[in-house]
Amino acid sequence: MKIINLLRGKKVCISCELFPPKEGSQLENALEIVHKIAQDGVDYMSVTYGAGGTAVGKSVALVGEIEKCKVPALAHLTCVGADKVSIDTTLDQYKAAGVTNVLALRGDKPQGRPMPEGDFKHASDLVREIKSHGDFCVGGTCYPQGHPEAATLEQDIENTKIKLGEGCDFLVTQMFFENPAFYNYMYRLMAHGINVPVVPGIMPITTAKQIERIFTLSGTPLPASLRAMAEKFADRPGALKQAGMAYAIGQIMDLIANDFTNIHVYTMNKPEIIGGIRKALSEIIK
Ligand code: FAD
């Protein structure tokens, strides 16, 4: 099933994200998580791709298991440092695993090192390659608070349009913690004539460690209210998890109330998070 059809539908569409485990022995555990989430119900699951294809076999195993559970999989693919042959090989593996949806990404710059050479400079180049390789529905990313490398948000939006020009079917946003930032961004996309579905990405903050990593990895600012919550419950992991879930549920509820009915949840391989969110919103998402 092509995800664009879910996103263009009238129903609320809630998706979640998994990452392939680093250790081979943990793959079984990750496959069990896929089954647990599929049983509880979700509209699609996305699977991240290790920078430079480090865990490609495990990503393929996970997307294959998701498809076997009759849930659409969105397979991430990064192109930084990759050549055409390796990208086409991965696309063939995805195809063989039953995947019809790919999220095209450039991937992060390696820290403290120059960008590795490869056949693709930007995600837009990868979108073109995927579209020419098969009948895939292709997603791309966008950044409501601007990509950290872009000089201005306007320039970043112009660059996002290049991806769309190559045939990108929908966009998924970087995480944000204040909905008005997303609403402002949507107005700007509209002003640029962008009308593909844009899926807001919501990250429930459930551990203190996550808070430290978020700004470093994504550059997304944390609002004062979330910072206060994190400080208040810093020594009580159970309370912090509950508070983080409640915050994310509040954001999701507000998005749905404003007619943004496609939501992607960064769940960090924790089935209880997506299950808890769906349970808390059971009447709303019916
Ligand atoms: P691009 O779209 O190439 O953009 C990168 C920069 O280049 C931006 O500043 C943009 O404005 C500019 N730019 C884009 N196109 C052009 C162009 N044609 N000409 C000139 N400038 C241009 N990383 C992983 O390693 N694995 C994952 O699975 C993964 N999943 C992610 C999922 C989501 C939803 C998000 C938001 C990010 C994910 N990332 C992942 C991180 C992502 O790879 C990084 O954010 C990376 O820095 C940029 O990737 P991109 O695809 O947005 O790149």
XYZ file of C-alpha atoms and ligand atoms in Angstrom:
339
model
C 0.000 0.000 0.000
C 1.360 3.402 -0.950
C 1.539 5.739 2.028
C 0.482 8.740 -0.061
C -3.000 7.144 -0.283
C -3.206 6.953 3.524
C -2.045 10.553 3.848
C -4.555 11.829 1.305
C -7.408 9.961 3.040
C -9.819 11.488 5.539
C -8.917 9.232 8.497
C -6.435 10.144 11.200
C -3.143 8.435 10.265
C -0.660 7.758 13.056
C 2.727 6.243 12.245
C 5.762 5.383 14.332
C 9.494 4.950 13.844
C 11.864 2.096 14.632
C 15.639 1.862 14.334
C 17.664 -1.258 13.567
C 19.596 -2.516 16.629
C 23.397 -2.125 16.659
C 24.042 -5.632 17.997
C 23.012 -8.548 15.770
C 21.694 -10.427 18.805
C 19.083 -7.750 19.418
C 17.436 -8.207 16.026
C 15.035 -10.823 17.449
C 13.939 -8.299 20.034
C 13.342 -5.636 17.370
C 11.287 -8.097 15.300
C 9.149 -8.818 18.380
C 8.603 -5.077 18.791
C 7.311 -4.950 15.192
C 4.752 -7.661 16.012
C 3.669 -5.979 19.245
C 3.107 -2.625 17.492
C 1.302 -4.298 14.572
C -1.007 -6.096 17.008
C -1.839 -2.888 18.921
C -2.494 -1.072 15.621
C -0.660 1.663 13.707
C -1.108 3.027 10.177
C 2.499 2.530 9.049
C 5.943 2.021 10.575
C 9.131 3.661 9.375
C 12.604 2.156 9.822
C 15.733 4.297 9.985
C 18.857 3.626 7.944
C 22.303 3.705 9.573
C 24.514 6.488 8.205
C 26.583 5.050 5.350
C 24.483 1.870 5.285
C 26.038 0.480 8.488
C 23.056 -1.713 9.433
C 21.373 -2.121 6.059
C 20.744 -5.868 6.537
C 18.863 -5.214 9.756
C 16.846 -2.369 8.216
C 15.828 -4.725 5.393
C 14.890 -7.453 7.928
C 12.744 -5.007 9.898
C 10.880 -3.557 6.896
C 10.292 -7.097 5.592
C 8.787 -8.146 8.950
C 6.546 -5.050 9.004
C 5.240 -5.852 5.512
C 4.641 -9.499 6.592
C 2.454 -8.126 9.417
C 0.348 -6.427 6.683
C 1.349 -2.953 7.862
C 2.915 -0.606 5.270
C 6.629 0.014 5.907
C 8.422 3.273 5.132
C 12.065 2.337 4.544
C 14.554 5.170 5.136
C 17.511 5.419 2.762
C 20.460 7.801 3.005
C 22.824 8.665 0.158
C 25.748 10.458 1.809
C 28.993 8.908 0.484
C 27.050 6.255 -1.481
C 27.447 5.309 -5.136
C 24.660 4.491 -7.573
C 25.341 0.743 -7.462
C 24.990 0.461 -3.662
C 21.800 2.555 -3.666
C 20.266 0.438 -6.452
C 21.245 -2.747 -4.572
C 19.481 -1.548 -1.418
C 16.425 -0.525 -3.433
C 16.315 -4.043 -4.929
C 16.523 -5.525 -1.410
C 13.687 -3.275 -0.261
C 11.625 -4.261 -3.297
C 12.217 -7.973 -2.610
C 11.076 -7.417 0.998
C 7.752 -6.029 -0.301
C 8.521 -2.356 0.321
C 6.816 0.261 -1.857
C 7.544 3.350 0.277
C 10.972 4.941 0.753
C 12.012 8.037 2.724
C 14.836 9.667 0.735
C 17.512 11.296 2.902
C 20.937 12.745 2.443
C 22.141 11.686 5.920
C 24.170 13.656 8.425
C 27.619 15.076 7.800
C 30.224 13.032 9.694
C 31.296 15.056 12.745
C 34.647 16.805 12.374
C 35.294 15.272 8.939
C 34.584 16.516 5.389
C 31.543 15.205 3.552
C 32.480 11.850 1.947
C 32.530 11.713 -1.860
C 29.662 9.901 -3.556
C 27.293 9.948 -6.502
C 24.620 11.968 -4.669
C 24.960 15.404 -3.134
C 21.459 16.016 -1.825
C 18.333 14.078 -0.968
C 16.830 15.544 -4.166
C 19.368 13.529 -6.211
C 18.303 10.394 -4.327
C 14.603 11.075 -4.972
C 15.359 11.139 -8.717
C 17.267 7.839 -8.484
C 14.518 6.068 -6.483
C 11.785 7.279 -8.823
C 13.707 6.060 -11.866
C 14.428 2.689 -10.225
C 10.867 1.505 -9.624
C 7.285 2.301 -8.741
C 8.055 3.651 -5.253
C 6.115 6.214 -3.249
C 8.857 8.567 -2.032
C 8.891 10.804 1.027
C 11.399 13.506 1.979
C 12.151 15.516 5.083
C 11.559 19.153 5.924
C 12.516 21.409 8.799
C 9.935 23.780 10.358
C 12.723 25.601 12.209
C 15.124 25.422 9.266
C 17.840 22.844 8.506
C 20.957 23.705 10.554
C 23.103 24.015 7.379
C 20.692 26.345 5.552
C 21.456 30.081 5.676
C 17.766 30.995 6.032
C 14.422 29.219 6.355
C 13.412 30.707 2.994
C 16.462 29.159 1.327
C 15.738 25.814 3.004
C 12.163 25.892 1.659
C 13.484 26.672 -1.835
C 15.793 23.639 -1.511
C 12.881 21.485 -0.330
C 11.051 22.465 -3.525
C 13.886 20.889 -5.545
C 13.076 17.523 -3.882
C 9.423 17.941 -4.762
C 10.357 18.808 -8.339
C 12.114 15.435 -8.565
C 8.863 13.666 -7.672
C 8.876 13.484 -3.854
C 5.272 12.591 -2.912
C 5.113 13.794 0.711
C 7.211 15.378 3.464
C 7.864 14.403 7.088
C 9.048 17.130 9.455
C 11.931 17.198 11.855
C 10.648 17.036 15.438
C 9.326 20.237 16.985
C 7.954 20.909 20.458
C 5.837 24.006 19.864
C 2.972 23.639 17.420
C 2.852 27.335 16.420
C 6.313 26.846 14.814
C 4.755 24.149 12.610
C 1.658 26.227 11.778
C 3.867 29.206 10.774
C 5.931 26.893 8.603
C 2.819 25.513 6.884
C 1.791 29.074 5.937
C 5.230 29.622 4.429
C 5.062 26.354 2.472
C 1.648 27.404 1.161
C 3.084 30.759 0.089
C 5.724 28.811 -1.872
C 2.997 26.801 -3.607
C 3.861 23.544 -1.799
C 0.775 21.397 -1.504
C 1.993 17.823 -0.916
C 0.968 16.231 2.423
C 3.297 17.330 5.244
C 3.426 14.948 8.201
C 4.365 16.601 11.510
C 6.944 14.591 13.485
C 6.368 14.399 17.241
C 8.997 13.122 19.668
C 7.746 12.128 23.130
C 10.547 12.990 25.572
C 10.650 10.040 27.926
C 14.217 9.976 29.280
C 16.683 12.576 30.554
C 19.315 11.291 28.091
C 17.067 12.134 25.134
C 16.912 15.790 26.205
C 20.690 16.138 26.094
C 20.887 14.548 22.617
C 18.031 16.377 20.913
C 19.617 19.767 20.477
C 23.002 18.277 19.509
C 21.497 16.008 16.856
C 18.677 18.066 15.422
C 19.255 21.648 16.521
C 15.570 21.741 17.627
C 15.141 24.177 20.532
C 13.390 22.908 23.687
C 10.644 25.248 24.985
C 10.753 26.452 28.586
C 7.695 24.353 29.519
C 9.397 21.135 28.401
C 12.633 22.108 30.095
C 10.754 22.750 33.357
C 9.083 19.360 33.086
C 12.422 17.657 32.487
C 13.985 19.380 35.491
C 11.048 18.681 37.775
C 11.065 14.936 37.096
C 14.785 14.469 36.395
C 15.199 11.989 39.272
C 11.964 10.089 38.672
C 12.203 8.172 35.377
C 8.615 6.861 35.585
C 7.219 10.347 36.200
C 9.361 11.863 33.412
C 8.122 9.253 30.951
C 4.497 9.929 31.900
C 4.990 13.707 31.654
C 6.721 13.401 28.261
C 3.901 11.259 26.908
C 1.301 13.730 28.212
C 3.155 16.607 26.493
C 3.310 14.738 23.165
C -0.365 13.731 23.424
C -1.243 17.419 23.972
C 0.672 18.374 20.805
C -0.991 15.598 18.773
C -4.457 16.488 20.013
C -3.905 20.144 19.056
C -2.648 19.130 15.576
C -5.694 16.935 14.961
C -8.025 19.690 16.235
C -6.420 21.962 13.604
C -7.012 19.379 10.855
C -3.479 18.019 10.648
C -4.584 14.423 10.810
C -1.365 12.667 9.710
C 1.099 12.378 12.595
C 4.462 10.637 12.788
C 5.686 9.656 16.265
C 9.381 9.153 16.968
C 8.968 6.157 19.269
C 12.569 4.952 19.755
C 11.619 1.235 19.600
C 9.267 1.502 22.570
C 5.919 -0.104 21.705
C 4.335 1.190 24.919
C 4.768 4.754 23.640
C 2.810 4.414 20.420
C 0.350 2.073 22.213
C -0.090 4.604 25.046
C -0.652 7.492 22.638
C -3.230 5.565 20.611
C -5.011 4.496 23.809
C -5.099 8.055 25.170
C -6.604 9.288 21.868
C -8.791 6.247 21.147
C -12.055 8.192 20.671
C -10.323 10.967 18.698
C -8.608 8.663 16.192
C -11.571 6.293 15.749
P 18.850 17.457 2.112
O 17.443 17.564 1.653
O 19.874 17.130 1.102
O 19.210 18.857 2.830
C 20.457 19.069 3.488
C 20.857 20.551 3.367
O 21.116 20.863 1.992
C 19.772 21.526 3.799
O 20.398 22.612 4.411
C 19.088 21.938 2.502
O 18.541 23.241 2.584
C 20.218 21.852 1.498
N 19.772 21.366 0.179
C 18.883 20.360 -0.077
N 18.752 20.139 -1.400
C 19.576 21.020 -2.015
C 19.902 21.258 -3.360
N 19.364 20.528 -4.356
N 20.812 22.255 -3.630
C 21.387 22.968 -2.641
N 21.113 22.774 -1.323
C 20.228 21.814 -1.017
N 19.618 10.320 9.093
C 20.115 9.056 8.926
O 21.341 8.865 8.839
N 19.253 7.965 8.843
C 17.896 8.099 8.924
O 17.169 7.111 8.840
C 17.356 9.414 9.108
N 16.019 9.615 9.188
C 15.517 10.891 9.311
C 14.112 11.099 9.343
C 13.591 12.369 9.477
C 12.084 12.556 9.486
C 14.469 13.500 9.574
C 13.914 14.895 9.721
C 15.844 13.315 9.541
C 16.381 12.020 9.402
N 17.772 11.812 9.343
C 18.278 10.523 9.180
C 18.704 12.935 9.463
C 18.958 13.607 8.095
O 19.699 12.746 7.261
C 19.725 14.881 8.388
O 18.832 15.824 8.940
C 20.558 15.497 7.277
O 21.296 16.585 7.868
C 19.815 16.120 6.099
O 19.107 15.210 5.409
P 18.044 15.683 4.286
O 17.554 14.452 3.655
O 17.068 16.624 4.852
O 19.053 16.437 3.298
